[in-house]
Short mmCIF file of C-alpha atoms in Angstrom, two decimals:
data_model
loop_
_atom_site.label_atom_id
_atom_site.label_comp_id
_atom_site.label_asym_id
_atom_site.label_seq_id
_atom_site.Cartn_x
_atom_site.Cartn_y
_atom_site.Cartn_z
CA MET A 1 -3.87 16.52 -17.59
CA ALA A 2 -7.58 17.46 -18.57
CA VAL A 3 -8.29 14.67 -20.68
CA ALA A 4 -6.17 11.67 -19.02
CA PRO A 5 -9.48 10.20 -17.75
CA VAL A 6 -10.89 10.17 -21.24
CA GLY A 7 -8.01 8.37 -22.51
CA VAL A 8 -7.70 5.78 -19.60
CA PHE A 9 -11.23 5.02 -20.87
CA CYS A 10 -9.95 5.00 -24.31
CA MET A 11 -7.64 2.17 -23.18
CA LEU A 12 -9.49 -0.22 -21.78
CA THR A 13 -12.26 -0.32 -23.52
CA PRO A 14 -10.84 -2.49 -26.57
CA VAL A 15 -10.23 -4.81 -23.33
CA VAL A 16 -13.77 -5.02 -23.00
CA VAL A 17 -14.80 -5.74 -25.33
CA GLU A 18 -12.30 -8.28 -26.45
CA ASN A 19 -13.15 -10.02 -22.83
CA GLY A 20 -16.65 -8.51 -22.25
CA PRO A 21 -17.75 -6.36 -19.02
CA SER A 22 -17.52 -8.86 -16.81
CA VAL A 23 -13.38 -9.18 -16.95
CA LEU A 24 -13.64 -5.30 -15.25
CA GLY A 25 -14.48 -7.44 -11.85
CA SER A 26 -11.35 -9.40 -11.98
CA TYR A 27 -9.44 -5.35 -12.97
CA VAL A 28 -10.78 -3.84 -10.38
CA VAL A 29 -9.82 -5.98 -7.54
CA LEU A 30 -6.43 -6.22 -8.53
CA VAL A 31 -7.06 -1.35 -8.60
CA VAL A 32 -8.44 -2.24 -5.25
CA LEU A 33 -6.15 -4.24 -3.92
CA ALA A 34 -3.31 -2.48 -4.76
CA TYR A 35 -4.55 0.92 -4.02
CA SER A 36 -5.06 -0.37 -0.50
CA CYS A 37 -1.59 -1.11 -0.63
CA PHE A 38 -0.56 1.95 -1.43
CA LEU A 39 -2.44 3.78 1.75
CA ILE A 40 -1.45 1.22 4.14
CA HIS A 41 1.88 2.13 2.95
CA ILE A 42 1.92 5.57 3.11
CA LEU A 43 -0.68 5.85 7.15
CA CYS A 44 1.86 3.06 8.45
CA VAL A 45 5.74 4.15 7.59
CA TYR A 46 5.51 7.55 5.68
CA SER A 47 3.10 8.67 8.43
CA PRO A 48 5.05 7.81 11.32
CA LEU A 49 8.82 8.60 10.20
CA VAL A 50 6.90 12.38 9.20
CA TYR A 51 6.16 12.91 12.84
CA PHE A 52 8.67 11.17 14.49
CA LEU A 53 11.90 11.80 12.93
CA GLY A 54 10.60 14.87 10.96
CA GLY A 55 9.08 16.13 12.85
CA LEU A 56 5.73 17.13 11.32
CA SER A 57 2.05 16.55 11.76
CA PRO A 58 1.16 14.07 8.62
CA LEU A 59 -2.35 16.25 8.24
CA ARG A 60 0.58 19.23 7.30
CA PHE A 61 2.31 17.14 5.74
CA LEU A 62 -0.57 15.91 2.84
CA LYS A 63 -2.38 19.30 2.78
CA GLU A 64 1.54 21.42 1.82
CA MET A 65 2.48 17.97 -0.66
CA GLN A 66 -1.44 17.83 -2.49
CA PRO A 67 -0.41 19.90 -5.31
CA ALA A 68 2.55 17.68 -6.43
CA LEU A 69 0.63 14.41 -5.04
CA LEU A 70 -2.12 15.55 -7.97
CA PHE A 71 -0.04 15.76 -10.38
CA ALA A 72 2.30 12.95 -9.81
CA PHE A 73 -1.26 11.67 -10.22
CA SER A 74 -1.88 12.77 -13.39
CA SER A 75 1.44 12.80 -14.76
CA ASP A 76 2.13 8.97 -13.94
CA SER A 77 5.93 10.23 -13.77
CA SER A 78 8.51 10.72 -10.93
CA VAL A 79 10.85 12.78 -12.47
CA ALA A 80 8.38 15.49 -14.34
CA THR A 81 6.55 15.83 -10.76
CA LEU A 82 10.40 17.41 -9.24
CA PRO A 83 10.25 20.38 -9.54
CA TYR A 84 6.73 20.93 -7.76
CA SER A 85 7.79 18.68 -5.60
CA MET A 86 10.74 20.89 -4.65
CA LYS A 87 8.08 23.71 -4.41
CA CYS A 88 6.49 21.96 -1.60
CA THR A 89 8.72 21.03 0.54
CA GLU A 90 10.05 24.37 0.82
CA LYS A 91 7.08 25.74 1.84
CA LEU A 92 7.35 22.45 4.26
CA GLY A 93 10.73 23.92 5.66
CA VAL A 94 12.74 21.87 3.73
CA ASP A 95 16.48 23.69 2.90
CA ARG A 96 16.17 24.19 -1.18
CA SER A 97 19.97 22.10 -0.77
CA ILE A 98 18.83 18.80 0.27
CA GLY A 99 15.28 19.02 -1.56
CA SER A 100 17.61 19.33 -4.72
CA PHE A 101 19.56 16.07 -3.23
CA VAL A 102 17.37 13.93 -1.62
CA LEU A 103 14.49 14.26 -3.91
CA PRO A 104 15.96 13.95 -7.40
CA LEU A 105 17.77 10.23 -5.79
CA GLY A 106 14.75 9.58 -4.66
CA ALA A 107 12.60 9.49 -8.23
CA THR A 108 15.56 7.56 -9.32
CA ILE A 109 15.62 4.67 -6.71
CA ASN A 110 13.26 4.98 -4.33
CA MET A 111 10.00 3.01 -5.83
CA ASP A 112 8.33 1.21 -3.36
CA GLY A 113 5.06 1.89 -5.41
CA VAL A 114 7.18 0.19 -7.78
CA ALA A 115 8.03 -1.97 -5.34
CA ILE A 116 4.31 -2.76 -3.33
CA TYR A 117 2.84 -3.27 -6.72
CA LEU A 118 5.44 -5.89 -8.79
CA GLY A 119 4.09 -7.97 -5.51
CA THR A 120 0.85 -7.39 -5.76
CA THR A 121 0.28 -8.32 -8.88
CA SER A 122 2.66 -10.91 -8.77
CA VAL A 123 0.41 -13.28 -6.21
CA PHE A 124 -3.03 -11.83 -7.77
CA MET A 125 -1.70 -13.17 -11.21
CA ALA A 126 -0.20 -16.86 -9.05
CA THR A 127 -4.45 -16.76 -7.84
CA CYS A 128 -5.41 -16.14 -11.17
CA CYS A 129 -3.22 -18.72 -13.15
CA GLY A 130 -4.50 -21.61 -10.11
CA ILE A 131 -1.34 -21.50 -8.87
CA ASP A 132 -0.58 -21.94 -5.26
CA LEU A 133 2.55 -20.37 -3.80
CA THR A 134 4.78 -21.06 -1.42
CA ILE A 135 6.73 -19.07 1.55
CA ASN A 136 10.57 -19.63 -1.32
CA GLN A 137 7.75 -18.31 -4.10
CA TYR A 138 6.61 -15.49 -1.64
CA LEU A 139 10.07 -14.45 -0.71
CA SER A 140 11.66 -14.41 -4.18
CA ILE A 141 8.39 -12.56 -5.59
CA ALA A 142 9.42 -9.25 -2.50
CA PHE A 143 13.64 -9.86 -3.65
CA ALA A 144 12.88 -9.37 -6.88
CA ALA A 145 9.70 -6.90 -6.64
CA THR A 146 12.87 -4.62 -4.33
CA VAL A 147 15.23 -5.40 -6.85
CA ALA A 148 13.72 -4.70 -9.91
CA SER A 149 11.80 -1.36 -8.46
CA ILE A 150 15.76 0.31 -7.99
CA GLY A 151 16.23 0.26 -11.26
CA THR A 152 12.13 0.92 -12.41
CA PRO A 153 12.55 4.23 -14.59
CA GLY A 154 10.58 7.23 -13.12
CA ILE A 155 8.66 7.45 -16.21
CA PRO A 156 4.91 5.84 -17.25
CA GLY A 157 4.57 2.07 -17.98
CA GLY A 158 8.17 2.25 -16.82
CA SER A 159 7.76 -1.55 -14.79
CA LEU A 160 6.39 -3.19 -17.26
CA ALA A 161 9.68 -4.58 -18.66
CA LEU A 162 10.16 -5.72 -15.45
CA MET A 163 7.67 -7.87 -14.20
CA ALA A 164 8.47 -10.67 -16.38
CA MET A 165 11.40 -10.84 -13.79
CA ALA A 166 9.10 -11.05 -10.62
CA PHE A 167 6.71 -12.86 -12.38
CA ALA A 168 8.84 -15.73 -13.64
CA SER A 169 10.99 -15.90 -9.95
CA ALA A 170 8.11 -17.69 -9.40
CA GLY A 171 6.83 -19.82 -12.00
CA ILE A 172 4.41 -17.20 -13.21
CA PRO A 173 3.87 -17.70 -16.71
CA VAL A 174 5.37 -14.66 -18.23
CA GLU A 175 2.13 -13.79 -20.74
CA CYS A 176 0.14 -12.18 -17.53
CA VAL A 177 2.13 -9.21 -18.02
CA ALA A 178 0.36 -9.14 -21.17
CA VAL A 179 -2.96 -9.33 -18.71
CA ALA A 180 -1.77 -6.99 -15.84
CA ALA A 181 -0.16 -4.29 -19.29
CA ARG A 182 -4.15 -3.81 -19.77
CA ILE A 183 -5.01 -2.06 -16.29
CA ASP A 184 -1.07 -0.23 -15.74
CA ARG A 185 -2.20 3.01 -16.69
CA ILE A 186 -4.47 3.19 -13.78
CA ILE A 187 -2.40 1.40 -11.06
CA ASP A 188 0.57 3.80 -12.41
CA MET A 189 -0.86 6.96 -11.07
CA GLY A 190 -1.71 6.06 -7.20
CA ARG A 191 2.07 3.93 -6.86
CA THR A 192 3.26 7.48 -8.37
CA VAL A 193 1.82 8.92 -5.15
CA MET A 194 3.84 6.78 -3.28
CA SER A 195 6.26 6.52 -4.40
CA VAL A 196 6.52 10.44 -4.52
CA THR A 197 5.52 10.96 -0.75
CA GLY A 198 7.99 8.57 0.00
CA ASP A 199 10.89 11.14 -1.52
CA ALA A 200 9.16 14.03 0.37
CA SER A 201 9.29 12.34 3.48
CA CYS A 202 13.38 11.20 3.11
CA ALA A 203 13.78 15.18 2.69
CA VAL A 204 11.70 15.73 6.14
CA VAL A 205 13.66 13.13 8.13
CA MET A 206 17.35 15.01 6.32
CA GLN A 207 15.83 18.29 6.93
CA LYS A 208 15.56 17.32 10.45
CA SER A 209 17.94 15.19 11.45
CA VAL A 210 21.39 17.64 9.20
CA ILE A 211 23.70 19.35 12.28
CA LYS A 212 24.16 22.99 10.17
CA PRO A 213 26.79 24.83 11.07
CA GLN A 214 27.02 27.45 14.02
CA ASN A 215 29.58 30.03 14.74
CA GLY A 216 30.25 29.90 10.76
CA GLN A 217 31.97 27.04 11.83
CA ASN A 218 32.35 23.77 9.01
#
């Protein structure tokens, strides 16, 4: 965790050496775009779900989830973050039996961060290649990104193999995957945080929705 920032810097060094410092400007735009979408999704989707369906303050939710979110940011793995997620959700009042079911399931199929990343990267690369996307191509990207995200492994770099699928759906050159891979690690940090936030949100909502047996009845 301590050397992760150094490792990311070392990964970007060959890119700058090969293409010049100006290439960083385009990468910064993509990173800002992706992180902006992650933040909007958390504020406009997960926060209302936690508040209206989970009966919990979004501020308290994010505060209690901070250890898990920090570990997710540094590890880039929603699977490795599971023990932290379970501890944090228990502090939020989620029963362990619910957390042990919802969180591992979410770490497998709830990859909203990957879907948003694939969508934003596809549009960005299409713009760089001078491709004027049509409505049908936008819909194809959205569908391909959603389907591909479900099968993405919760490990660092797990979405790169599926990025070609999203690119091909809109006629974007597959070679662009190599371009996006240069900064995949940086964006992977944010999308892992978003996916872990989504898993915890679902656990909070499930805890509120479950009808517990009363008077010893099942």
